[in-house]
Amino acid sequence: MSTDSNRGPRTARIECTLNHDPRLLSGVTAVVAHVARRAGLSERVGANISAAAAEACREAFLGLDSQASPPSSVKLVAVDFADRVEVTIETAAQTLPVASPRAPRESAGTRTGEGIGKSPEGDLVDRVERETLSGRSRVTLVKYCDAAKSPPKA
């Protein structure tokens, strides 16, 4: 795990590499909750983005080959910016879930989808982006801070 101290006093970046072990999901929740608190998000909102990140990691673990050599892993990057929290889950291309066909919009190489970040009570995050590039798949969860305005929905 590392933090990037060169990004200024406001921004924290935490990176973790998680091997194929679902017990590590509690660590994901703790890391994301810490970043959400630093960003000034409420406890409830922090719990929401933490739950969405844990679900994205859980789905990524389902696609990992536990017998692979070298072992498959999931990379988690959590960053708090002045206006938002971003959590990125990255792994080998075939392991992340495919976006729902009901995804509201698509752009070159990036899909914004439904599923991860959703709950029966509503959205856990403001935006979910999916990208596949150079054999790696990445899901980025974005939650805007209360003071920040989220981008207009397409």
C-alpha atoms as a printed R data frame, in Angstrom:
    type eleno elety resid chain resno       x       y       z
1   ATOM     1    CA   MET     A     1   0.000   0.000   0.000
2   ATOM     2    CA   SER     A     2   1.329   3.442  -0.813
3   ATOM     3    CA   THR     A     3   0.238   7.007  -0.408
4   ATOM     4    CA   ASP     A     4   1.362   9.718  -2.800
5   ATOM     5    CA   SER     A     5   2.530  12.697  -0.756
6   ATOM     6    CA   ASN     A     6   3.531  14.725  -3.834
7   ATOM     7    CA   ARG     A     7  -0.074  15.422  -4.825
8   ATOM     8    CA   GLY     A     8  -0.594  18.288  -2.377
9   ATOM     9    CA   PRO     A     9  -2.103  18.475   1.098
10  ATOM    10    CA   ARG     A    10  -5.709  17.846  -0.010
11  ATOM    11    CA   THR     A    11  -5.349  14.793  -2.218
12  ATOM    12    CA   ALA     A    12  -4.570  11.306  -0.921
13  ATOM    13    CA   ARG     A    13  -3.899   8.326  -3.158
14  ATOM    14    CA   ILE     A    14  -3.882   4.816  -1.734
15  ATOM    15    CA   GLU     A    15  -2.967   1.811  -3.871
16  ATOM    16    CA   CYS     A    16  -3.352  -1.848  -2.900
17  ATOM    17    CA   THR     A    17  -2.725  -5.071  -4.784
18  ATOM    18    CA   LEU     A    18  -5.108  -7.792  -3.638
19  ATOM    19    CA   ASN     A    19  -4.420 -11.452  -4.298
20  ATOM    20    CA   HIS     A    20  -7.256 -13.898  -4.841
21  ATOM    21    CA   ASP     A    21  -8.657 -13.862  -1.299
22  ATOM    22    CA   PRO     A    22 -12.199 -12.587  -0.634
23  ATOM    23    CA   ARG     A    23 -11.265 -12.022   3.028
24  ATOM    24    CA   LEU     A    24  -9.418  -8.921   1.822
25  ATOM    25    CA   LEU     A    25 -12.746  -7.209   1.053
26  ATOM    26    CA   SER     A    26 -12.847  -5.825   4.598
27  ATOM    27    CA   GLY     A    27  -9.560  -4.068   3.817
28  ATOM    28    CA   VAL     A    28 -11.111  -2.589   0.664
29  ATOM    29    CA   THR     A    29 -13.980  -1.234   2.749
30  ATOM    30    CA   ALA     A    30 -11.574   0.309   5.282
31  ATOM    31    CA   VAL     A    31  -9.385   1.962   2.619
32  ATOM    32    CA   VAL     A    32 -12.336   3.459   0.737
33  ATOM    33    CA   ALA     A    33 -14.022   4.628   3.966
34  ATOM    34    CA   HIS     A    34 -10.774   6.374   4.977
35  ATOM    35    CA   VAL     A    35 -10.525   8.188   1.635
36  ATOM    36    CA   ALA     A    36 -14.223   9.149   1.808
37  ATOM    37    CA   ARG     A    37 -13.742  10.625   5.296
38  ATOM    38    CA   ARG     A    38 -10.718  12.622   4.086
39  ATOM    39    CA   ALA     A    39 -12.877  14.024   1.284
40  ATOM    40    CA   GLY     A    40 -15.522  15.140   3.781
41  ATOM    41    CA   LEU     A    41 -18.231  12.711   2.724
42  ATOM    42    CA   SER     A    42 -20.813  11.774   5.337
43  ATOM    43    CA   GLU     A    43 -20.558   8.402   7.070
44  ATOM    44    CA   ARG     A    44 -23.574   7.113   5.121
45  ATOM    45    CA   VAL     A    45 -22.169   8.228   1.756
46  ATOM    46    CA   GLY     A    46 -18.769   6.794   2.677
47  ATOM    47    CA   ALA     A    47 -20.417   3.479   3.533
48  ATOM    48    CA   ASN     A    48 -22.194   3.534   0.161
49  ATOM    49    CA   ILE     A    49 -19.038   4.008  -1.934
50  ATOM    50    CA   SER     A    50 -17.227   1.458   0.271
51  ATOM    51    CA   ALA     A    51 -19.986  -1.081  -0.398
52  ATOM    52    CA   ALA     A    52 -19.837  -0.385  -4.140
53  ATOM    53    CA   ALA     A    53 -16.041  -0.825  -4.155
54  ATOM    54    CA   ALA     A    54 -16.281  -4.086  -2.193
55  ATOM    55    CA   GLU     A    55 -18.903  -5.374  -4.664
56  ATOM    56    CA   ALA     A    56 -16.709  -4.438  -7.658
57  ATOM    57    CA   CYS     A    57 -13.748  -6.252  -6.051
58  ATOM    58    CA   ARG     A    58 -15.936  -9.256  -5.221
59  ATOM    59    CA   GLU     A    59 -16.999  -9.492  -8.870
60  ATOM    60    CA   ALA     A    60 -13.385  -9.111 -10.011
61  ATOM    61    CA   PHE     A    61 -12.327 -11.921  -7.628
62  ATOM    62    CA   LEU     A    62 -14.963 -14.177  -9.214
63  ATOM    63    CA   GLY     A    63 -13.160 -13.852 -12.538
64  ATOM    64    CA   LEU     A    64  -9.648 -14.463 -11.199
65  ATOM    65    CA   ASP     A    65  -7.845 -17.727 -11.823
66  ATOM    66    CA   SER     A    66  -6.787 -18.814  -8.334
67  ATOM    67    CA   GLN     A    67  -4.407 -21.404  -9.825
68  ATOM    68    CA   ALA     A    68  -2.644 -18.984 -12.219
69  ATOM    69    CA   SER     A    69   1.116 -18.581 -12.108
70  ATOM    70    CA   PRO     A    70   1.964 -15.876 -11.283
71  ATOM    71    CA   PRO     A    71  -1.146 -15.466  -9.100
72  ATOM    72    CA   SER     A    72  -3.897 -13.237 -10.460
73  ATOM    73    CA   SER     A    73  -4.543 -10.051  -8.552
74  ATOM    74    CA   VAL     A    74  -6.810  -7.021  -8.342
75  ATOM    75    CA   LYS     A    75  -5.351  -3.526  -8.115
76  ATOM    76    CA   LEU     A    76  -7.327  -1.007  -6.061
77  ATOM    77    CA   VAL     A    77  -6.609   2.735  -6.264
78  ATOM    78    CA   ALA     A    78  -8.596   5.136  -4.061
79  ATOM    79    CA   VAL     A    79  -8.108   8.882  -4.483
80  ATOM    80    CA   ASP     A    80  -9.817  11.834  -2.841
81  ATOM    81    CA   PHE     A    81  -9.845  14.996  -4.912
82  ATOM    82    CA   ALA     A    82 -11.177  18.377  -3.792
83  ATOM    83    CA   ASP     A    83 -14.537  17.675  -5.467
84  ATOM    84    CA   ARG     A    84 -14.848  13.871  -5.573
85  ATOM    85    CA   VAL     A    85 -13.658  10.429  -4.539
86  ATOM    86    CA   GLU     A    86 -12.569   7.978  -7.231
87  ATOM    87    CA   VAL     A    87 -12.036   4.276  -6.659
88  ATOM    88    CA   THR     A    88 -10.514   2.231  -9.482
89  ATOM    89    CA   ILE     A    89 -10.451  -1.563  -9.591
90  ATOM    90    CA   GLU     A    90  -8.133  -2.981 -12.250
91  ATOM    91    CA   THR     A    91  -7.426  -6.555 -13.307
92  ATOM    92    CA   ALA     A    92  -6.788  -8.756 -16.323
93  ATOM    93    CA   ALA     A    93  -9.246  -7.938 -19.121
94  ATOM    94    CA   GLN     A    94 -11.445 -11.020 -18.895
95  ATOM    95    CA   THR     A    95 -12.137 -10.788 -15.164
96  ATOM    96    CA   LEU     A    96 -14.339  -7.698 -14.801
97  ATOM    97    CA   PRO     A    97 -18.083  -8.003 -15.332
98  ATOM    98    CA   VAL     A    98 -19.482  -6.748 -18.636
99  ATOM    99    CA   ALA     A    99 -21.596  -3.586 -18.510
100 ATOM   100    CA   SER     A   100 -25.328  -3.998 -18.654
101 ATOM   101    CA   PRO     A   101 -26.925  -3.529 -22.080
102 ATOM   102    CA   ARG     A   102 -29.025  -0.834 -20.380
103 ATOM   103    CA   ALA     A   103 -25.920   1.323 -19.860
104 ATOM   104    CA   PRO     A   104 -26.956   4.970 -20.266
105 ATOM   105    CA   ARG     A   105 -24.024   6.025 -22.457
106 ATOM   106    CA   GLU     A   106 -20.868   4.770 -24.123
107 ATOM   107    CA   SER     A   107 -17.805   6.557 -25.427
108 ATOM   108    CA   ALA     A   108 -14.538   5.461 -27.032
109 ATOM   109    CA   GLY     A   109 -13.215   2.636 -24.888
110 ATOM   110    CA   THR     A   110 -15.207   3.619 -21.808
111 ATOM   111    CA   ARG     A   111 -18.621   2.333 -20.781
112 ATOM   112    CA   THR     A   112 -20.747   3.809 -18.059
113 ATOM   113    CA   GLY     A   113 -22.905   0.997 -16.743
114 ATOM   114    CA   GLU     A   114 -25.514  -0.084 -14.305
115 ATOM   115    CA   GLY     A   115 -25.143  -2.859 -11.743
116 ATOM   116    CA   ILE     A   116 -22.107  -2.038  -9.624
117 ATOM   117    CA   GLY     A   117 -22.840   1.052  -7.562
118 ATOM   118    CA   LYS     A   118 -26.586   0.385  -7.451
119 ATOM   119    CA   SER     A   119 -28.763  -0.753  -4.577
120 ATOM   120    CA   PRO     A   120 -32.511  -1.115  -4.036
121 ATOM   121    CA   GLU     A   121 -32.374   2.249  -2.239
122 ATOM   122    CA   GLY     A   122 -30.765   3.995  -5.238
123 ATOM   123    CA   ASP     A   123 -27.321   4.883  -6.518
124 ATOM   124    CA   LEU     A   124 -24.359   4.208  -4.232
125 ATOM   125    CA   VAL     A   125 -22.071   6.272  -6.485
126 ATOM   126    CA   ASP     A   126 -22.579   9.069  -8.994
127 ATOM   127    CA   ARG     A   127 -20.767   7.478 -11.934
128 ATOM   128    CA   VAL     A   128 -19.385   4.058 -12.954
129 ATOM   129    CA   GLU     A   129 -16.898   3.929 -15.820
130 ATOM   130    CA   ARG     A   130 -15.582   0.737 -17.436
131 ATOM   131    CA   GLU     A   131 -12.544   0.643 -19.678
132 ATOM   132    CA   THR     A   132 -10.472  -2.086 -21.319
133 ATOM   133    CA   LEU     A   133  -7.021  -1.192 -22.611
134 ATOM   134    CA   SER     A   134  -3.873  -3.223 -23.321
135 ATOM   135    CA   GLY     A   135  -5.228  -6.418 -21.780
136 ATOM   136    CA   ARG     A   136  -6.354  -4.730 -18.544
137 ATOM   137    CA   SER     A   137  -9.913  -3.920 -17.460
138 ATOM   138    CA   ARG     A   138 -10.709  -1.060 -15.165
139 ATOM   139    CA   VAL     A   139 -13.857  -0.042 -13.296
140 ATOM   140    CA   THR     A   140 -13.837   3.461 -11.810
141 ATOM   141    CA   LEU     A   141 -16.435   4.468  -9.215
142 ATOM   142    CA   VAL     A   142 -16.927   8.210  -8.723
143 ATOM   143    CA   LYS     A   143 -18.733   9.936  -5.864
144 ATOM   144    CA   TYR     A   144 -18.931  13.740  -5.899
145 ATOM   145    CA   CYS     A   145 -18.652  15.729  -2.692
146 ATOM   146    CA   ASP     A   146 -21.713  17.697  -1.596
147 ATOM   147    CA   ALA     A   147 -20.130  21.048  -2.481
148 ATOM   148    CA   ALA     A   148 -19.205  19.863  -5.972
149 ATOM   149    CA   LYS     A   149 -21.654  19.735  -8.833
150 ATOM   150    CA   SER     A   150 -21.882  16.432 -10.617
151 ATOM   151    CA   PRO     A   151 -21.656  16.515 -14.418
152 ATOM   152    CA   PRO     A   152 -24.926  16.713 -16.339
153 ATOM   153    CA   LYS     A   153 -26.443  13.326 -17.155
154 ATOM   154    CA   ALA     A   154 -26.694  12.410 -20.806
